[in-house]
Coordinates of C-alpha atoms and ligand atoms in Angstrom, one line a residue:
M599 CA -38.6 -14.4 60.4
T600 CA -36.0 -11.8 60.9
A601 CA -36.4 -9.1 63.4
P602 CA -36.5 -9.0 66.3
G603 CA -33.3 -10.9 67.2
H604 CA -31.8 -10.0 63.7
A605 CA -31.2 -13.7 62.6
P606 CA -33.7 -15.8 60.9
H607 CA -34.8 -18.7 63.0
R608 CA -37.2 -21.6 62.8
F609 CA -38.8 -21.5 66.3
P610 CA -42.4 -20.8 66.3
V611 CA -43.5 -17.8 68.4
I612 CA -46.8 -18.4 69.9
D613 CA -48.7 -15.7 72.0
N614 CA -45.4 -13.7 71.9
E615 CA -43.4 -16.5 73.3
L616 CA -40.7 -18.7 71.9
S617 CA -41.4 -22.5 71.5
I618 CA -38.7 -24.9 71.5
G619 CA -39.3 -28.6 70.7
G620 CA -43.0 -27.8 70.6
I621 CA -42.9 -26.5 74.3
A622 CA -43.4 -22.8 75.3
L623 CA -40.2 -21.4 76.8
T624 CA -41.5 -20.6 80.4
R625 CA -42.8 -24.1 80.7
L626 CA -39.7 -25.7 79.4
A627 CA -37.6 -23.7 81.9
E628 CA -40.2 -25.0 84.7
R629 CA -39.5 -28.5 83.3
I630 CA -35.7 -28.3 83.5
G631 CA -36.1 -26.7 86.9
Q632 CA -33.4 -24.0 86.4
T633 CA -31.7 -21.3 84.4
P634 CA -29.2 -21.3 82.7
F635 CA -29.9 -24.0 80.1
Y636 CA -29.1 -25.1 76.5
A637 CA -32.1 -26.6 74.6
Y638 CA -31.6 -28.3 71.4
D639 CA -34.6 -28.9 69.1
R640 CA -34.5 -32.5 67.8
R641 CA -37.1 -31.9 64.9
L642 CA -35.1 -29.1 63.5
I643 CA -31.9 -31.2 63.5
T644 CA -34.0 -34.0 61.6
E645 CA -35.3 -31.4 59.2
R646 CA -31.8 -30.0 58.5
V647 CA -30.5 -33.4 57.6
A648 CA -33.5 -34.2 55.4
E649 CA -32.9 -30.9 53.6
L650 CA -29.5 -31.7 52.9
R651 CA -30.4 -35.2 51.6
S652 CA -32.9 -33.8 49.1
I653 CA -30.5 -31.2 47.9
L654 CA -27.3 -33.0 47.6
P655 CA -26.5 -35.9 45.2
A656 CA -27.7 -39.1 46.6
D657 CA -24.3 -40.7 47.0
I658 CA -22.9 -37.9 48.9
H659 CA -22.7 -39.3 52.4
L660 CA -23.0 -37.1 55.5
H661 CA -21.0 -37.3 58.7
Y662 CA -21.6 -35.4 61.8
A663 CA -18.4 -33.7 63.2
I664 CA -19.2 -34.4 67.0
K665 CA -16.9 -31.6 68.1
A666 CA -19.7 -29.1 67.1
N667 CA -21.9 -30.5 69.8
P668 CA -20.9 -33.4 71.8
M669 CA -24.1 -34.0 74.0
P670 CA -24.6 -37.5 74.3
A671 CA -28.3 -37.6 73.8
L672 CA -28.0 -35.4 70.6
V673 CA -25.2 -37.6 69.2
Q674 CA -27.6 -40.5 69.9
H675 CA -30.2 -38.8 67.8
M676 CA -27.8 -38.1 65.1
A677 CA -26.8 -41.7 64.8
G678 CA -30.2 -42.5 63.3
L679 CA -29.9 -39.7 60.8
V680 CA -26.4 -39.5 59.2
D681 CA -24.0 -42.0 57.8
G682 CA -21.0 -41.6 60.1
F683 CA -19.3 -39.6 62.8
D684 CA -16.1 -37.7 62.8
I685 CA -14.4 -37.3 66.1
A686 CA -11.4 -35.3 67.4
S687 CA -10.7 -37.1 70.8
V688 CA -11.2 -40.3 72.5
G689 CA -13.7 -38.7 74.6
E690 CA -15.9 -38.1 71.5
M691 CA -14.8 -41.7 70.5
K692 CA -16.6 -43.0 73.5
T693 CA -19.7 -40.9 72.8
A694 CA -19.7 -42.1 69.1
L695 CA -19.2 -45.7 70.3
D696 CA -22.1 -45.7 72.9
T697 CA -24.5 -45.2 69.8
P698 CA -25.6 -47.8 67.4
M699 CA -23.1 -46.4 64.7
P700 CA -20.7 -49.1 63.5
P701 CA -17.2 -48.3 64.3
S702 CA -16.2 -48.6 60.7
R703 CA -18.2 -45.5 60.1
V704 CA -16.3 -43.4 62.6
S705 CA -13.2 -41.5 61.7
F706 CA -10.6 -39.9 64.1
A707 CA -8.8 -36.6 63.0
G708 CA -6.8 -34.1 65.0
P709 CA -3.2 -33.4 65.6
G710 CA -1.2 -34.9 68.4
K711 CA -3.0 -38.1 69.1
S712 CA -0.9 -40.1 71.6
V713 CA 0.2 -43.6 71.2
N714 CA -2.3 -44.7 73.7
E715 CA -5.3 -42.8 71.9
L716 CA -4.1 -44.6 68.8
R717 CA -4.2 -47.9 70.4
Q718 CA -7.7 -47.1 71.6
A719 CA -8.8 -46.1 68.1
V720 CA -7.2 -49.2 66.5
A721 CA -8.6 -51.5 68.8
A722 CA -12.0 -49.9 68.3
G723 CA -11.7 -50.6 64.6
I724 CA -12.4 -46.9 63.6
V725 CA -10.7 -45.0 60.7
V726 CA -7.9 -43.0 61.7
S727 CA -7.1 -39.7 59.8
L728 CA -3.4 -39.6 59.7
E729 CA -2.1 -36.2 60.6
S730 CA 1.7 -36.6 60.2
E731 CA 4.5 -39.2 59.2
L732 CA 5.4 -39.9 62.7
E733 CA 1.7 -40.7 63.4
M734 CA 1.8 -43.3 60.7
E735 CA 5.0 -45.0 62.2
R736 CA 3.2 -45.0 65.5
L737 CA 0.1 -46.5 64.1
A738 CA 2.0 -49.2 62.3
L739 CA 3.7 -50.1 65.7
V740 CA 0.6 -50.2 67.5
G741 CA -1.1 -52.3 64.8
S742 CA 1.6 -55.0 65.0
E743 CA 1.4 -55.0 68.8
L744 CA -2.3 -55.5 68.6
G745 CA -2.3 -57.9 65.5
L746 CA -4.6 -55.6 63.9
R747 CA -4.3 -53.6 60.4
P748 CA -5.1 -50.0 61.1
R749 CA -7.5 -48.5 58.6
V750 CA -6.2 -45.2 57.6
V751 CA -7.2 -42.0 55.6
V752 CA -4.5 -39.5 54.9
R753 CA -5.4 -36.1 56.0
I754 CA -4.2 -33.5 53.4
N755 CA -3.1 -30.1 54.1
P756 CA -4.3 -28.9 50.6
D757 CA -2.3 -26.5 48.5
F758 CA -5.4 -24.3 48.3
E759 CA -7.4 -22.4 50.8
L760 CA -11.2 -22.3 51.3
K761 CA -11.8 -18.6 50.6
S762 CA -13.8 -16.3 52.9
S763 CA -13.9 -18.9 55.7
G764 CA -14.5 -18.0 59.2
M765 CA -11.6 -20.4 60.1
K766 CA -9.2 -21.6 57.7
M767 CA -7.8 -25.0 58.4
G768 CA -5.8 -25.8 55.2
G769 CA -3.6 -24.2 52.8
G770 CA -0.1 -22.6 53.9
P771 CA 1.8 -23.9 56.9
K772 CA -0.7 -25.7 59.2
P773 CA -0.5 -28.1 62.0
F774 CA -3.3 -30.2 60.2
G775 CA -2.7 -33.1 57.9
V776 CA 0.2 -33.9 55.6
D777 CA 1.3 -31.2 53.2
A778 CA 0.0 -32.2 49.7
E779 CA 3.5 -32.1 48.3
S780 CA 4.6 -34.6 50.9
V781 CA 1.8 -37.0 50.4
P782 CA 3.5 -39.1 47.7
D783 CA 6.6 -39.9 50.0
V784 CA 4.2 -40.7 52.8
L785 CA 2.0 -43.0 50.6
K786 CA 5.3 -44.7 49.4
R787 CA 6.4 -45.4 53.0
M788 CA 2.8 -46.7 53.8
S789 CA 3.0 -49.3 51.3
K790 CA 5.9 -50.8 53.2
L791 CA 3.8 -50.9 56.5
A792 CA 1.0 -53.2 57.7
I793 CA -1.4 -50.3 57.2
D794 CA -4.7 -50.4 55.3
F795 CA -4.8 -47.4 53.0
Y796 CA -8.5 -46.3 53.0
G797 CA -8.4 -42.9 51.3
F798 CA -8.1 -39.2 51.7
H799 CA -9.6 -36.6 54.0
I800 CA -9.3 -33.1 52.8
F801 CA -10.9 -30.4 55.3
S802 CA -10.0 -26.7 54.2
G803 CA -12.1 -24.6 56.6
S804 CA -15.1 -23.8 58.7
Q805 CA -18.0 -21.4 58.8
N806 CA -18.3 -20.5 55.1
L807 CA -21.5 -18.6 53.9
K808 CA -20.2 -18.2 50.3
A809 CA -21.5 -21.0 48.0
E810 CA -19.0 -20.0 45.3
A811 CA -16.1 -20.4 47.8
I812 CA -17.3 -23.9 48.8
M813 CA -17.8 -24.9 45.1
E814 CA -14.5 -23.8 44.2
A815 CA -12.9 -25.7 47.1
Q816 CA -14.7 -28.9 46.2
E817 CA -13.5 -28.8 42.8
K818 CA -10.0 -28.4 43.7
T819 CA -10.5 -31.1 46.2
F820 CA -11.4 -33.7 43.7
D821 CA -8.5 -32.6 41.5
L822 CA -6.0 -32.8 44.4
A823 CA -7.4 -36.4 45.3
R824 CA -7.0 -37.4 41.6
R825 CA -3.4 -36.2 41.5
L826 CA -2.5 -38.0 44.8
A827 CA -4.4 -41.1 44.1
A828 CA -1.9 -42.1 41.6
F829 CA 0.6 -42.6 44.4
A830 CA -1.7 -44.5 46.7
P831 CA -0.9 -48.1 47.6
G832 CA -4.6 -49.2 47.0
P833 CA -7.8 -47.8 45.7
V834 CA -9.5 -44.8 47.4
R835 CA -12.5 -46.2 49.3
L836 CA -13.1 -43.2 51.3
L837 CA -13.1 -39.6 50.0
N838 CA -13.8 -37.0 52.6
L839 CA -14.4 -33.8 50.9
G840 CA -14.5 -31.7 54.1
G841 CA -17.4 -29.3 54.8
G842 CA -17.3 -25.8 56.0
F843 CA -21.0 -25.1 55.5
G844 CA -21.7 -21.9 57.6
I845 CA -24.7 -20.5 59.2
P846 CA -25.6 -16.8 59.6
Y847 CA -24.7 -15.1 63.0
F848 CA -24.4 -11.5 62.6
P849 CA -26.4 -8.7 61.1
G850 CA -26.1 -8.7 57.3
E851 CA -25.1 -12.3 57.0
T852 CA -27.4 -14.5 54.8
S853 CA -27.8 -18.3 54.6
L854 CA -25.7 -20.4 52.5
D855 CA -27.1 -21.1 49.1
L856 CA -27.3 -24.8 49.5
K857 CA -29.1 -25.4 46.3
A858 CA -26.0 -23.9 44.3
V859 CA -23.7 -26.1 46.2
G860 CA -25.8 -29.3 45.5
D861 CA -26.2 -28.4 41.8
H862 CA -22.5 -28.0 41.4
L863 CA -21.6 -31.2 43.3
A864 CA -24.1 -32.9 41.1
E865 CA -22.1 -31.8 38.0
L866 CA -18.8 -32.9 39.5
M867 CA -20.1 -36.4 40.8
P868 CA -20.1 -38.3 37.4
A869 CA -16.3 -37.8 36.7
A870 CA -15.5 -38.4 40.4
R871 CA -17.6 -41.7 40.2
Q872 CA -15.5 -42.8 37.2
D873 CA -12.1 -41.8 38.6
F874 CA -12.9 -43.3 42.1
P875 CA -15.1 -46.3 41.4
D876 CA -14.6 -47.8 44.8
A877 CA -15.0 -44.6 46.9
E878 CA -17.6 -43.6 49.2
F879 CA -17.8 -39.8 49.1
V880 CA -18.4 -38.0 52.4
L881 CA -19.1 -34.3 53.7
E882 CA -18.5 -33.7 57.3
L883 CA -20.6 -31.2 58.8
G884 CA -20.9 -30.0 62.3
R885 CA -22.2 -26.4 62.9
Y886 CA -24.6 -26.6 59.9
L887 CA -26.4 -29.8 61.3
V888 CA -26.9 -28.5 64.8
G889 CA -26.1 -24.8 65.2
E890 CA -29.5 -23.2 64.2
A891 CA -31.4 -25.9 66.3
G892 CA -30.0 -24.7 69.7
V893 CA -30.7 -21.9 72.1
Y894 CA -28.9 -20.7 75.3
V895 CA -31.4 -19.3 77.8
S896 CA -30.7 -17.5 81.0
R897 CA -32.7 -15.3 83.4
V898 CA -32.5 -11.6 84.1
V899 CA -31.3 -11.1 87.7
D900 CA -30.8 -7.4 87.8
R901 CA -31.6 -4.6 85.5
K902 CA -29.7 -1.4 86.1
V903 CA -29.0 1.9 84.3
S904 CA -25.6 3.3 84.3
R905 CA -25.1 6.6 82.9
G906 CA -28.1 6.3 80.7
Q907 CA -27.4 2.8 79.4
I908 CA -29.6 -0.1 80.4
F909 CA -28.0 -3.4 81.5
L910 CA -29.6 -6.7 82.0
V911 CA -27.4 -8.8 84.1
M912 CA -28.0 -12.4 83.6
D913 CA -27.6 -15.6 85.5
G914 CA -25.6 -17.1 82.7
G915 CA -22.8 -15.6 80.4
M916 CA -19.4 -16.2 78.8
H917 CA -18.5 -19.2 81.1
H918 CA -21.2 -21.1 79.5
H919 CA -21.3 -19.5 76.0
L920 CA -17.9 -18.2 75.2
S921 CA -18.7 -17.9 71.4
A922 CA -21.6 -15.6 72.1
S923 CA -19.3 -13.3 74.2
G924 CA -17.2 -12.7 71.2
N925 CA -14.1 -14.4 72.9
L926 CA -13.8 -17.4 70.8
G927 CA -11.9 -16.3 67.6
Q928 CA -13.6 -13.1 66.9
V929 CA -11.5 -10.1 66.2
L930 CA -14.2 -7.5 66.4
R931 CA -16.9 -8.3 68.8
K932 CA -20.3 -8.8 67.1
N933 CA -23.7 -9.7 68.5
Y934 CA -25.2 -13.0 68.4
P935 CA -29.1 -12.7 67.9
L936 CA -31.0 -12.4 71.2
L937 CA -34.5 -12.3 72.0
V938 CA -36.7 -11.9 75.0
G939 CA -38.0 -15.4 74.8
N940 CA -41.0 -15.0 76.9
H941 CA -42.1 -11.6 75.7
V942 CA -40.5 -11.5 71.9
E943 CA -42.2 -8.5 70.5
S944 CA -42.5 -5.1 72.2
D945 CA -43.6 -1.6 71.5
S946 CA -40.7 -0.4 73.4
A947 CA -37.6 0.6 71.4
Q948 CA -35.2 0.5 74.3
V949 CA -31.9 -1.0 73.8
A950 CA -29.9 -2.8 76.5
T951 CA -26.6 -4.5 76.9
V952 CA -26.9 -7.9 78.1
V953 CA -24.2 -9.1 80.5
G954 CA -23.4 -12.2 82.5
P955 CA -22.4 -12.4 86.2
L956 CA -18.8 -12.7 86.0
C957 CA -16.5 -10.0 87.3
T958 CA -14.9 -9.2 83.9
P959 CA -15.7 -6.7 81.2
L960 CA -15.4 -9.7 78.7
D961 CA -18.8 -11.2 80.0
I962 CA -21.0 -9.7 77.5
L963 CA -24.0 -11.7 75.4
G964 CA -25.2 -8.9 73.6
E965 CA -24.2 -5.2 73.3
K966 CA -27.0 -2.4 72.7
M967 CA -29.7 -4.7 71.4
D968 CA -33.3 -4.2 71.2
V969 CA -34.2 -6.3 74.4
G970 CA -34.5 -3.3 76.6
H971 CA -38.1 -4.3 77.4
G972 CA -36.6 -7.2 79.4
R973 CA -37.6 -7.3 83.1
I974 CA -36.2 -9.2 86.1
G975 CA -37.2 -12.8 85.8
D976 CA -37.4 -12.7 82.0
L977 CA -35.7 -15.3 79.8
I978 CA -33.2 -13.9 77.4
V979 CA -32.5 -16.5 74.5
V980 CA -29.4 -16.5 72.6
L981 CA -30.1 -18.0 69.1
Q982 CA -27.7 -20.0 66.9
S983 CA -26.3 -21.7 69.9
G984 CA -26.5 -25.4 69.0
A985 CA -22.7 -25.5 68.0
Y986 CA -19.6 -24.7 69.7
G987 CA -21.6 -23.5 72.9
L988 CA -21.2 -25.2 76.2
S989 CA -18.3 -27.7 75.2
A990 CA -16.2 -24.6 73.8
S991 CA -16.8 -22.6 77.0
P992 CA -14.7 -22.0 80.2
T993 CA -17.1 -23.4 82.6
A994 CA -14.7 -23.5 85.5
F995 CA -14.1 -19.7 85.3
L996 CA -15.4 -18.0 88.5
G997 CA -16.7 -21.3 90.0
R998 CA -20.4 -20.7 89.1
P999 CA -22.9 -23.5 88.5
F1000 CA -23.0 -25.6 85.5
P1001 CA -25.9 -25.2 83.0
V1002 CA -28.3 -28.0 82.1
E1003 CA -28.6 -29.4 78.4
A1004 CA -31.9 -30.7 77.1
L1005 CA -32.8 -32.2 73.8
V1006 CA -36.3 -31.6 73.2
Ligands
PLP190 C1 -14.1 -28.9 63.4 C2 -14.2 -29.8 62.2 C3 -15.3 -30.0 61.3 C4 -16.6 -29.3 61.7 O1 -16.5 -27.9 61.3 P1 -17.9 -27.2 61.3 O2 -17.6 -25.8 61.1 O3 -18.6 -27.4 62.5 O4 -18.9 -28.0 60.2 C5 -15.1 -31.0 60.3 N1 -14.0 -31.7 60.1 C6 -12.9 -31.4 60.7 C7 -11.6 -32.1 60.6 C8 -13.0 -30.3 61.8 O5 -11.8 -30.2 62.6

């Protein structure tokens, strides 16, 4: 289904009302007892993982990047679906270790890990993704103090970019990882330290909808790993190929051609298995696993007309959903897909601008969208809100109440 709301979505509409996790939206709002709230549909998450498994080669393992959505219940659900977790803080480490996922299947990336955080990671027995040479020296020290051999993958800042990415995280000067050309020296130094070399981590970008760009980056990733493996102090046991799979947010965007990516990976795998006989191959995905399974729901508090324009004023806004307001990395503001969740289709063709309650013109959820039939008390749904929603938002701004999150 596309219009209204402009993005394809997989939530059933029954009697003109959106259904989340098999529950009609107004009833779900009663059950939760308040607006605003986030709701994540566990069946859609399960189906997304199953779809990936059916299309990707069987020995491509899937990791969930917790940063996309760290809600503990969701991460618990994910623990039964994926092969590992990628974390970017010790807060996320706690969430990961509270699940049944074995620590050896959790890896910790991110620049600026403190000595104390490295100690916690080594004590936990998780894999550390090395971001710099200094971090390696600190890890060796921490390991000797604890009497443990830190297990390490080297995060490589590649000498190529993931083209057409919403967010580039590799190629050129970057704070992430070790520059590809410096990796041989770092590996040489590592061979003199009490560190267990485990493999490579190459993450080049995020939010990509172009299969060709992802395919090209994956090919270059294998080639780079081949070149650098020659300098490694041991066999590559883990090759994290990154991810970057995007989801459509804005008018005109279409879903990633997953089949093309899967077919291409299947072509690359025979050579990869031969060149890395001891390796586990991993894709780390955040947004792609959870983004389309989540909604943000707020209620219309006021409906006003200012100089001919309709405004719906909501009880939620940018303080809960910075991404949808356009203030998290967008240069030109574009609308996330919106619906009147309890009254999806309407004969009225009125457009309205949907704003939050904060005293700032930045607090916009949707500009001039076809939700002008929304009335006081109606529930406005922001789709594509399962990733980089609540945890990426300035919840303290203006001291308004916190939303509830529910996995249904
Ligand atoms: C943020 C991040 C991810 C997840 O990116 P998505 O776009 O949500 O899939 C994966 N790996 C690393 C290293 C990251 O920093």
